């Protein structure tokens, strides 16, 4: 791996044949949604969690996704006449995990809500989009096969999508110029100097702090995934399965992060899983200390009493589990 | 279009052949990154902005994307021996737009920074991942062709990805349990009752407010895109091009939103573009009024002095254009 200094960005360049982890990490830079593909296999429901879904054609309406040749579930999908694509909502991390687990193929359908669609193919409740497809083509794609589906019926429901970004689950954030608060600006009457609505401010501040913090984190030479895994191991050793549930990362990302951390001597294998080395503990403390300083620096120059009050307001909003209710001026007809 | 009531979600079901807009809107529920594909055409650089990129295979390393048959730029890509995929960062909305514009094919390269990669193919500076490919296969995909690339070299740079979600540009938001603030929690020593770090609170509150507000917005029967476009027209008529720059939405999403708004008699065509109808103005005022009430309801029960102080703190943080600086305990070796 070589590093090329360029204006504004340093690139880590790799040969994807020699360094698969670098290739996966590059692929992970392209954010995706998360879809569960479903079909029937000998009359039983079977599913697969994927992030290789893509739109292909409007006329005819075609979509595609890819399945690994060596996957035990591949024959069920490659041989199927019909399948469905269920685009998961931000509430469905659990569905993604249950279907992705080794036992998830058919057993998953006892744990998730679903109904029967065209040709009896299972449709997952709560998905924000569903595409019921007839298999249109199966194309060669190296160690995967590319399944092209002809969409016979599609459905949309309201909701935010679940995303998979840089190896971890994420939600989407509207750009600071949009978002909940911005709706409240009545452009006709509000001069620029009028205070911005609260929700819009929160979105803008969140955007700024997240980006700046990422820059600081990267100085430790840890990827976001490795940093997250190292943090999770602060409370004691964990297995890969435990990390998958606690770190909001996929199994592949956890394994890549662990390999990186072990190589850098920050994590070691123990009988019951993985644990921080003394160096890992030291680095983790430094990251935490820098995060504390980051928060402090961000707020420096602002009167302490204001900061304390802001803390109280945000804590109240973050902890509340009451839906926000008010009288609507218009209901949907 | 029919509506099926299901536990928790209402689905709008469509035939994608009859209702292309509904099909596009369903496809938009699956979030994607944004990639610029580049190649040489008669020695000149040419580019295309796409969100159909997908990973295919690790061994051999393959990726794919799709190009519309009728695109003027299709022959350059279908006939090319080499091309590159440049995954855009959240800072590169402009690059996405410049390349996507009708003049963007070759002219774009006078406005963006690039270097020459393998076989002279342009590589976009600032991209957070780049895949330099040899064309491996061109597969049929209805009104598109599926281009499969064999990755000869890949590169990663630090940075957040640009996303395209529900027809608009977006950034990713870590789940509330991760993010900048969470790094500051030293699990070994901090009981749950200790105040959460500021940045973590901001992320959690942003997440909650965004989701709750989406639910309220949907009661007006407007998609997020239509709502955004209707708002942009509050200051006067705009053309599609003006809306593309002001609304953070792609041209297709703008056109879909305008069709929806015109059908509902909320927007009308004028000599210089599109403008709100009287009904559109009324609905827009109601949406703004509800957003105001939403902000008010969210903060109700919190002492007014605290809310004012929180407002001051967030405004200071949102307006600052100074990078957050502090002394790092460790620099990257």
XYZ file of C-alpha atoms in Angstrom:
666
model
C 0.000 0.000 0.000
C 1.408 3.400 -0.964
C 0.244 6.856 -0.002
C -0.049 9.661 -2.539
C -0.286 13.171 -1.163
C -2.813 15.177 -3.166
C -4.384 18.579 -2.561
C -6.801 17.990 0.268
C -6.787 14.199 0.311
C -4.326 11.401 0.994
C -5.084 8.221 -0.925
C -4.223 4.735 0.233
C -3.792 2.905 -3.055
C -4.095 -0.890 -3.229
C -4.167 -3.819 -5.568
C -7.571 -5.389 -4.808
C -6.269 -8.883 -5.626
C -3.406 -8.594 -3.102
C -5.314 -6.747 -0.404
C -8.961 -7.734 -0.115
C -9.498 -5.871 3.098
C -8.450 -2.613 1.407
C -10.812 -3.402 -1.485
C -13.722 -4.032 0.915
C -12.909 -0.853 2.762
C -12.939 1.115 -0.534
C -16.289 -0.483 -1.476
C -17.633 0.529 1.947
C -17.064 4.213 1.120
C -20.077 4.010 -1.207
C -23.097 4.225 1.094
C -26.020 1.904 0.422
C -29.417 1.015 1.741
C -30.062 -2.400 3.261
C -32.419 -4.836 1.527
C -33.708 -8.258 2.473
C -34.302 -10.462 -0.571
C -36.991 -13.076 0.014
C -38.250 -16.104 -1.875
C -39.762 -19.535 -1.324
C -37.555 -22.615 -1.199
C -39.543 -25.850 -1.308
C -42.510 -23.944 0.063
C -40.549 -22.424 2.954
C -39.671 -18.728 3.224
C -35.988 -17.893 2.863
C -34.232 -14.524 3.069
C -30.904 -12.811 2.566
C -29.642 -9.421 3.751
C -27.782 -7.600 0.968
C -26.445 -4.172 0.071
C -25.808 -4.932 -3.610
C -29.286 -3.866 -4.747
C -29.389 -1.405 -7.657
C -31.947 0.070 -10.020
C -31.349 -0.928 -13.648
C -34.152 -0.035 -16.081
C -37.492 1.793 -16.125
C -38.905 0.212 -19.294
C -39.008 -2.703 -18.737
C -38.827 -2.173 -14.948
C -35.692 -4.037 -13.863
C -33.597 -4.150 -10.698
C -30.578 -6.273 -9.727
C -28.673 -7.679 -6.788
C -25.819 -10.180 -6.414
C -25.530 -13.459 -4.530
C -22.271 -15.198 -3.611
C -21.818 -18.538 -5.420
C -20.689 -20.293 -2.251
C -23.592 -19.063 -0.117
C -25.720 -21.934 1.138
C -28.782 -19.900 0.233
C -27.636 -19.147 -3.357
C -29.355 -22.155 -5.026
C -32.733 -21.140 -3.568
C -32.487 -17.704 -5.176
C -30.761 -18.629 -8.438
C -33.402 -21.305 -9.057
C -36.402 -19.198 -8.027
C -38.984 -17.916 -10.511
C -40.018 -15.114 -8.174
C -38.364 -13.094 -5.441
C -39.025 -9.878 -3.556
C -36.746 -7.018 -2.507
C -37.649 -5.464 0.866
C -35.931 -2.131 1.515
C -35.446 -1.843 5.293
C -36.329 1.187 7.367
C -34.036 2.769 9.966
C -36.094 0.882 12.602
C -35.180 -2.507 11.162
C -31.574 -3.109 12.183
C -32.859 -6.180 14.015
C -34.520 -7.567 10.888
C -31.273 -7.040 8.984
C -29.310 -8.926 11.650
C -31.785 -11.755 12.137
C -31.897 -12.536 8.411
C -28.094 -12.144 8.047
C -27.348 -14.585 10.875
C -26.260 -18.128 9.938
C -29.597 -19.486 11.178
C -31.492 -16.668 9.445
C -32.329 -18.354 6.173
C -35.701 -19.820 7.107
C -35.733 -19.592 10.911
C -35.748 -15.800 10.672
C -39.342 -15.832 9.502
C -40.481 -16.991 12.911
C -39.040 -13.826 14.424
C -40.106 -11.182 11.924
C -43.512 -10.026 10.671
C -44.298 -10.884 7.081
C -47.193 -11.487 4.712
C -47.513 -13.415 1.451
C -47.149 -11.578 -1.850
C -47.324 -12.656 -5.505
C -46.591 -16.384 -5.902
C -46.506 -16.704 -2.113
C -43.180 -14.873 -1.774
C -42.778 -13.400 1.739
C -43.032 -9.608 2.081
C -41.525 -8.043 5.180
C -43.785 -5.748 7.204
C -42.334 -2.357 7.960
C -40.093 -2.272 4.872
C -40.251 1.207 3.299
C -40.278 -0.183 -0.252
C -41.026 -3.618 -1.684
C -40.386 -4.892 -5.199
C -42.123 -8.116 -6.209
C -40.097 -9.567 -9.059
C -40.080 -12.327 -11.628
C -36.521 -13.575 -12.256
C -35.539 -11.977 -15.575
C -31.905 -12.927 -15.967
C -29.048 -14.532 -14.044
C -25.716 -13.062 -15.171
C -22.143 -14.108 -14.372
C -20.260 -11.890 -11.927
C -17.058 -13.651 -10.805
C -17.591 -15.206 -7.363
C -21.181 -13.879 -7.399
C -24.146 -14.198 -9.716
C -26.072 -11.093 -10.699
C -29.826 -11.626 -10.381
C -31.922 -9.311 -12.523
C -35.586 -9.046 -11.529
C -38.536 -7.809 -13.588
C -40.643 -5.781 -11.149
C -44.284 -6.851 -11.357
C -45.503 -4.803 -8.438
C -43.876 -2.197 -6.217
C -44.966 -0.595 -2.965
C -43.815 2.377 -0.901
C -44.428 3.228 2.747
C -43.407 6.347 4.656
C -40.235 6.117 6.694
C -36.522 6.728 6.860
C -34.206 4.200 5.223
C -31.651 2.101 7.055
C -28.219 2.791 5.568
C -24.954 0.920 5.527
C -22.010 3.295 5.367
C -18.298 2.583 5.877
C -19.066 -0.833 7.311
C -21.705 0.273 9.840
C -25.420 0.892 10.061
C -26.430 4.533 9.826
C -29.385 6.820 9.269
C -29.495 9.680 6.798
C -29.178 13.293 7.816
C -30.713 15.949 5.644
C -28.300 18.665 4.572
C -28.278 21.579 7.024
C -30.303 23.705 4.599
C -33.241 21.275 4.813
C -34.585 19.194 7.690
C -37.353 19.634 10.220
C -36.519 23.111 11.378
C -36.180 24.619 7.949
C -39.866 24.055 7.218
C -40.688 26.591 9.872
C -38.950 29.462 8.109
C -41.577 31.587 6.410
C -39.331 33.117 3.805
C -41.784 35.861 2.915
C -41.680 37.395 6.361
C -38.492 36.269 8.128
C -35.389 38.375 7.702
C -32.104 36.461 7.876
C -31.419 37.831 11.335
C -34.471 36.217 12.942
C -33.529 33.287 15.179
C -33.504 29.951 13.333
C -36.012 27.328 14.523
C -34.672 24.973 17.175
C -34.766 21.746 15.143
C -32.923 23.380 12.241
C -30.184 24.541 14.593
C -29.816 21.038 16.008
C -29.416 19.600 12.492
C -26.827 22.206 11.526
C -24.810 21.762 14.720
C -24.923 17.972 14.462
C -23.625 18.163 10.887
C -20.750 20.448 11.833
C -19.641 18.536 14.955
C -19.791 15.125 13.216
C -17.565 16.255 10.390
C -15.031 18.023 12.509
C -14.839 15.113 14.910
C -14.182 12.658 12.070
C -11.129 14.677 11.103
C -9.765 14.503 14.628
C -10.479 10.801 14.965
C -8.580 10.035 11.779
C -5.365 11.407 13.341
C -5.185 8.295 15.493
C -4.782 6.246 12.339
C -7.882 4.203 13.204
C -10.793 3.701 10.813
C -14.217 4.628 12.186
C -15.012 0.893 12.459
C -11.849 0.000 14.362
C -12.388 2.932 16.665
C -15.916 1.745 17.427
C -14.810 -1.853 18.056
C -11.931 -0.762 20.295
C -14.390 1.287 22.364
C -16.792 -1.659 22.749
C -13.969 -3.772 24.165
C -13.405 -1.279 27.009
C -15.861 -3.056 29.271
C -14.211 -6.459 28.827
C -13.664 -9.202 26.252
C -16.377 -9.779 23.622
C -17.001 -12.357 20.916
C -17.629 -11.394 17.266
C -21.360 -12.031 17.788
C -21.446 -9.750 20.819
C -19.609 -7.050 18.876
C -22.074 -7.356 15.978
C -24.932 -6.584 18.361
C -23.172 -3.841 20.303
C -21.192 -1.942 17.652
C -23.810 -1.384 14.930
C -21.441 -2.935 12.399
C -21.839 -5.892 10.054
C -19.906 -9.153 10.722
C -17.487 -8.461 7.840
C -16.734 -4.970 9.135
C -16.188 -6.362 12.650
C -13.743 -8.936 11.316
C -11.875 -6.330 9.268
C -11.713 -4.019 12.279
C -10.447 -6.832 14.511
C -7.762 -7.789 11.966
C -6.628 -4.169 11.832
C -6.625 -3.836 15.623
C -4.739 -7.124 16.111
C -2.133 -6.141 13.501
C -1.570 -2.880 15.319
C -1.290 -4.789 18.605
C -4.272 -2.963 20.120
C -6.453 -6.046 20.535
C -5.610 -9.674 21.268
C -7.402 -12.990 21.141
C -8.540 -14.426 24.455
C -10.353 -17.618 25.361
C -13.734 -15.943 25.305
C -13.243 -13.647 22.310
C -11.208 -10.480 21.878
C -9.855 -7.984 24.382
C -7.871 -4.759 24.476
C -4.098 -5.064 24.905
C -2.421 -2.631 27.339
C -1.531 -0.501 24.246
C -5.173 -0.699 23.146
C -6.327 0.510 26.557
C -3.893 3.417 26.411
C -4.965 4.427 22.902
C -8.628 4.108 23.828
C -8.087 6.420 26.809
C -6.353 8.905 24.527
C -9.253 8.810 22.045
C -11.726 9.346 24.890
C -9.639 12.173 26.313
C -9.446 13.843 22.898
C -13.189 13.497 22.448
C -13.639 15.190 25.815
C -11.290 17.993 24.752
C -13.122 18.231 21.433
C -16.424 18.813 23.223
C -14.760 21.311 25.509
C -13.060 23.170 22.639
C -16.291 23.277 20.645
C -18.000 25.040 23.542
C -15.116 27.295 24.571
C -15.946 30.989 24.602
C -19.626 30.310 25.314
C -20.783 31.363 28.828
C -20.784 28.392 31.188
C -24.317 29.025 32.413
C -25.595 28.882 28.815
C -23.762 25.618 28.176
C -25.276 24.104 31.311
C -28.756 25.217 30.278
C -28.257 23.831 26.749
C -27.165 20.552 28.314
C -30.362 20.413 30.366
C -32.551 21.125 27.313
C -30.837 18.544 25.113
C -30.860 15.922 27.866
C -34.596 16.418 28.365
C -35.200 16.093 24.615
C -32.943 13.075 24.225
C -34.439 11.194 27.169
C -38.097 11.852 26.451
C -39.944 8.906 24.986
C -43.198 10.849 24.562
C -44.237 11.535 20.976
C -44.325 15.257 20.175
C -48.031 16.182 19.967
C -49.695 19.380 18.829
C -52.851 20.484 17.063
C -52.465 20.215 13.264
C -53.985 22.985 11.167
C -54.735 20.454 8.423
C -55.085 16.702 8.381
C -54.346 14.686 5.285
C -57.628 14.424 3.361
C -52.797 2.908 -6.872
C -54.340 1.133 -3.902
C -53.573 1.435 -0.213
C -53.234 -1.580 2.056
C -53.435 -0.949 5.773
C -50.896 -3.106 7.596
C -49.674 -3.070 11.197
C -47.533 0.036 11.402
C -47.249 0.847 7.706
C -49.524 1.875 4.865
C -48.313 0.728 1.475
C -49.001 2.507 -1.794
C -48.924 -0.327 -4.274
C -48.293 0.305 -7.968
C -47.749 -1.371 -11.292
C -44.314 -0.031 -12.306
C -45.236 -0.205 -16.016
C -48.331 1.963 -15.538
C -46.886 4.355 -12.990
C -43.216 5.124 -13.546
C -43.192 7.910 -11.034
C -44.310 5.526 -8.301
C -41.605 3.066 -9.398
C -38.938 5.774 -9.249
C -40.178 6.857 -5.862
C -39.978 3.240 -4.588
C -36.437 2.935 -5.982
C -35.530 6.179 -4.177
C -36.317 4.563 -0.822
C -33.091 2.594 -1.172
C -30.344 5.056 -0.201
C -27.185 5.111 -2.298
C -23.895 6.873 -2.552
C -23.104 9.098 -5.520
C -20.387 8.114 -7.997
C -18.906 9.851 -11.003
C -17.814 7.395 -13.683
C -14.984 8.720 -15.846
C -13.298 7.619 -19.035
C -11.544 8.984 -22.116
C -13.493 9.561 -25.335
C -11.234 10.306 -28.296
C -8.588 11.478 -25.865
C -10.967 13.833 -24.014
C -12.186 13.253 -20.444
C -15.882 12.417 -20.085
C -17.928 11.777 -16.942
C -21.319 10.665 -15.714
C -22.968 10.994 -12.302
C -24.688 7.747 -11.262
C -26.183 6.056 -8.233
C -26.372 2.575 -9.775
C -22.909 1.531 -8.600
C -22.714 -1.795 -6.762
C -20.058 -4.183 -5.538
C -20.178 -7.577 -7.275
C -17.246 -9.886 -6.614
C -14.087 -10.036 -4.486
C -12.226 -12.696 -6.526
C -11.940 -11.526 -9.255
C -12.548 -7.972 -7.992
C -15.610 -6.781 -9.925
C -17.986 -3.848 -9.621
C -20.900 -2.714 -11.806
C -22.984 0.308 -12.777
C -25.644 0.934 -15.438
C -25.836 3.430 -18.296
C -29.024 4.416 -20.134
C -28.996 3.302 -23.788
C -30.286 6.668 -25.004
C -27.741 8.736 -23.076
C -25.521 10.741 -25.406
C -22.582 9.676 -23.286
C -23.399 5.923 -23.386
C -21.266 5.065 -26.460
C -18.154 6.564 -24.862
C -18.533 4.254 -21.844
C -19.823 1.133 -23.567
C -16.932 1.303 -26.033
C -14.236 2.113 -23.475
C -11.519 -0.361 -22.453
C -10.988 1.425 -19.144
C -13.078 3.535 -16.809
C -12.887 4.759 -13.226
C -15.487 4.992 -10.468
C -15.069 8.033 -8.197
C -17.130 7.839 -4.981
C -18.003 11.413 -4.014
C -17.601 12.890 -0.544
C -20.282 14.899 1.252
C -18.364 18.034 0.174
C -18.826 17.257 -3.523
C -22.460 18.071 -4.282
C -21.106 20.593 -6.789
C -19.028 17.972 -8.587
C -22.099 15.743 -8.785
C -24.151 18.557 -10.314
C -21.515 19.836 -12.699
C -20.948 16.384 -14.187
C -24.698 15.620 -14.269
C -25.546 18.824 -16.161
C -26.195 18.541 -19.911
C -22.902 20.306 -20.634
C -21.094 18.235 -18.031
C -19.786 15.438 -20.243
C -16.432 16.920 -21.152
C -16.829 20.580 -20.169
C -17.097 19.561 -16.524
C -13.411 18.726 -16.418
C -12.524 22.397 -16.761
C -14.385 23.083 -13.523
C -13.283 20.189 -11.325
C -9.886 19.013 -10.103
C -8.648 15.764 -11.561
C -5.495 13.816 -12.314
C -4.688 11.059 -14.809
C -4.869 7.457 -13.692
C -4.236 4.123 -15.452
C -4.613 4.427 -19.254
C -5.038 8.196 -18.817
C -8.537 7.859 -17.325
C -9.413 10.952 -15.220
C -9.510 10.521 -11.428
C -11.461 13.089 -9.443
C -9.614 14.772 -6.587
C -11.429 14.703 -3.274
C -13.323 11.480 -4.039
C -13.305 9.240 -0.932
C -12.797 6.062 -2.996
C -11.630 5.448 -6.546
C -11.781 2.232 -8.541
C -9.695 2.062 -11.704
C -11.271 -0.590 -13.906
C -10.807 -2.506 -17.106
C -14.158 -3.168 -18.814
C -14.907 -6.809 -18.002
C -18.404 -7.297 -19.401
C -21.298 -5.333 -20.877
C -24.596 -7.011 -19.996
C -28.139 -6.314 -21.237
C -30.438 -4.543 -18.762
C -33.577 -3.331 -20.557
C -33.270 0.365 -21.365
C -29.822 0.357 -19.711
C -26.626 -1.595 -20.180
C -24.872 -3.025 -17.154
C -21.143 -2.309 -17.231
C -19.046 -4.691 -15.171
C -15.537 -3.468 -14.349
C -12.506 -5.490 -13.248
C -10.836 -3.364 -10.570
C -7.127 -3.042 -11.283
C -6.394 -0.508 -8.574
C -8.442 0.978 -5.775
C -7.849 3.898 -3.445
C -9.438 5.208 -0.260
C -9.277 8.637 1.359
C -10.756 9.772 4.674
C -14.090 11.536 4.520
C -17.835 11.276 4.764
C -19.753 9.990 1.736
C -22.289 11.999 -0.218
C -25.605 10.135 -0.179
C -28.690 10.203 -2.360
C -31.780 9.313 -0.363
C -35.454 9.648 -1.331
C -34.560 11.825 -4.312
C -32.284 14.273 -2.479
C -28.679 14.669 -1.437
C -27.968 13.773 2.169
C -25.178 13.017 4.585
C -25.038 10.019 6.900
C -25.793 10.266 10.577
C -24.303 7.761 12.971
C -26.846 5.956 15.099
C -27.419 7.744 18.408
C -25.356 5.151 20.222
C -22.257 6.088 18.230
C -21.027 9.432 16.884
C -18.616 12.069 18.089
C -19.899 12.438 21.620
C -19.983 8.749 22.387
C -16.224 8.489 22.067
C -15.903 10.638 25.159
C -17.680 8.188 27.424
C -15.088 6.308 29.418
C -17.153 3.245 30.167
C -14.869 2.035 32.939
C -15.493 5.049 35.120
C -18.745 6.731 34.029
C -21.968 5.646 35.634
C -25.063 5.960 33.406
C -26.198 8.975 35.377
C -23.219 11.131 34.454
C -24.156 13.839 31.932
C -23.717 12.700 28.322
C -21.114 14.600 26.269
C -22.528 17.541 24.333
C -21.949 16.208 20.805
C -23.612 12.886 21.665
C -26.677 14.718 22.954
C -26.877 16.776 19.772
C -26.776 13.591 17.650
C -29.467 11.902 19.739
C -31.784 14.935 19.702
C -31.313 15.446 15.959
C -32.237 11.823 15.346
C -35.383 12.040 17.444
C -36.633 15.369 16.063
C -36.011 14.372 12.423
C -38.013 11.197 12.743
C -40.918 12.699 14.615
C -41.103 15.613 12.210
C -41.209 13.275 9.194
C -44.316 11.673 10.649
C -46.030 15.035 11.011
C -45.017 16.182 7.530
C -46.491 13.078 5.959
C -49.963 14.046 7.241
C -50.080 16.753 4.578
C -49.923 14.061 1.924
C -46.758 15.575 0.469
C -43.602 13.605 -0.167
C -40.426 15.049 1.396
C -39.322 16.127 -2.101
C -42.578 17.900 -2.977
C -42.558 19.617 0.387
C -39.027 20.878 -0.229
C -39.854 22.121 -3.738
C -43.044 23.844 -2.573
C -41.012 25.660 0.079
C -38.398 26.827 -2.441
C -41.157 28.394 -4.556
C -42.239 30.606 -1.630
C -39.868 33.371 -2.665
C -41.165 33.485 -6.253
C -41.166 31.475 -9.486
C -38.163 29.268 -10.241
C -37.016 27.198 -13.206
C -36.103 23.498 -12.891
C -32.412 24.457 -12.999
C -32.852 26.962 -10.197
C -34.712 24.371 -8.129
C -31.949 21.812 -8.704
C -29.430 24.227 -7.162
C -31.639 25.430 -4.329
C -33.486 22.295 -3.192
C -30.620 19.746 -2.891
C -32.589 17.386 -5.130
C -31.657 15.728 -8.424
C -33.367 16.860 -11.677
C -35.522 13.720 -11.833
C -36.732 14.206 -8.259
C -37.504 17.868 -9.008
C -39.555 16.874 -12.052
C -41.431 14.202 -10.094
C -42.116 16.670 -7.294
C -43.343 19.301 -9.761
C -45.652 16.765 -11.476
C -47.099 15.811 -8.095
C -47.531 19.448 -7.049
C -49.138 20.423 -10.382
C -51.537 17.445 -10.209
C -52.604 18.542 -6.738
C -53.027 22.097 -8.011
C -50.415 23.449 -5.606
C -47.999 24.666 -8.294
C -48.570 26.034 -11.785
C -46.459 26.721 -14.852
C -45.566 30.339 -15.504
C -43.547 31.998 -18.266
C -40.351 31.911 -16.251
C -40.755 28.488 -14.645
C -43.019 27.269 -11.852
C -44.856 29.099 -9.098
C -47.139 28.373 -6.131
C -50.890 28.537 -6.780
C -53.041 30.272 -4.122
C -53.771 26.764 -2.738
C -50.043 26.055 -2.741
C -49.389 29.237 -0.781
C -52.049 28.293 1.761
C -50.710 24.749 2.204
C -47.136 26.036 2.472
C -48.239 28.448 5.221
C -49.923 25.565 7.042
C -46.791 23.403 6.786
C -44.682 26.291 8.129
C -47.174 26.918 10.923
C -47.161 23.246 11.887
C -43.370 23.179 11.867
C -43.428 26.175 14.226
C -45.882 24.359 16.508
C -43.750 21.214 16.293
C -40.708 23.134 17.556
C -42.829 24.720 20.260
C -44.373 21.399 21.346
C -40.969 19.702 21.425
C -39.732 22.338 23.867
C -42.870 22.661 25.952
C -42.379 22.028 29.660
C -38.750 23.162 29.513
C -38.040 26.454 31.341
C -38.017 29.369 28.883
C -34.706 30.727 30.120
C -33.055 27.347 29.427
C -34.539 27.228 25.924
C -33.223 30.707 25.194
C -29.776 29.780 26.455
C -29.784 26.570 24.386
C -30.743 28.653 21.366
C -27.769 30.959 21.945
C -25.360 28.035 22.296
C -26.611 26.250 19.175
C -26.647 29.453 17.135
C -23.044 30.175 18.108
C -22.025 26.619 17.148
C -23.968 26.643 13.883
C -22.639 30.021 12.748
C -18.986 29.507 13.642
C -16.755 28.839 10.662
C -13.663 28.324 12.813
C -12.314 24.775 12.930
C -12.447 23.259 16.425
C -8.846 23.194 17.658
C -7.344 21.583 20.731
C -4.120 19.907 21.791
C -4.075 16.233 20.754
C -2.566 13.780 23.200
C -1.321 11.677 20.304
C -0.655 12.450 16.656
C -0.860 9.770 14.014
C 2.596 8.170 13.826
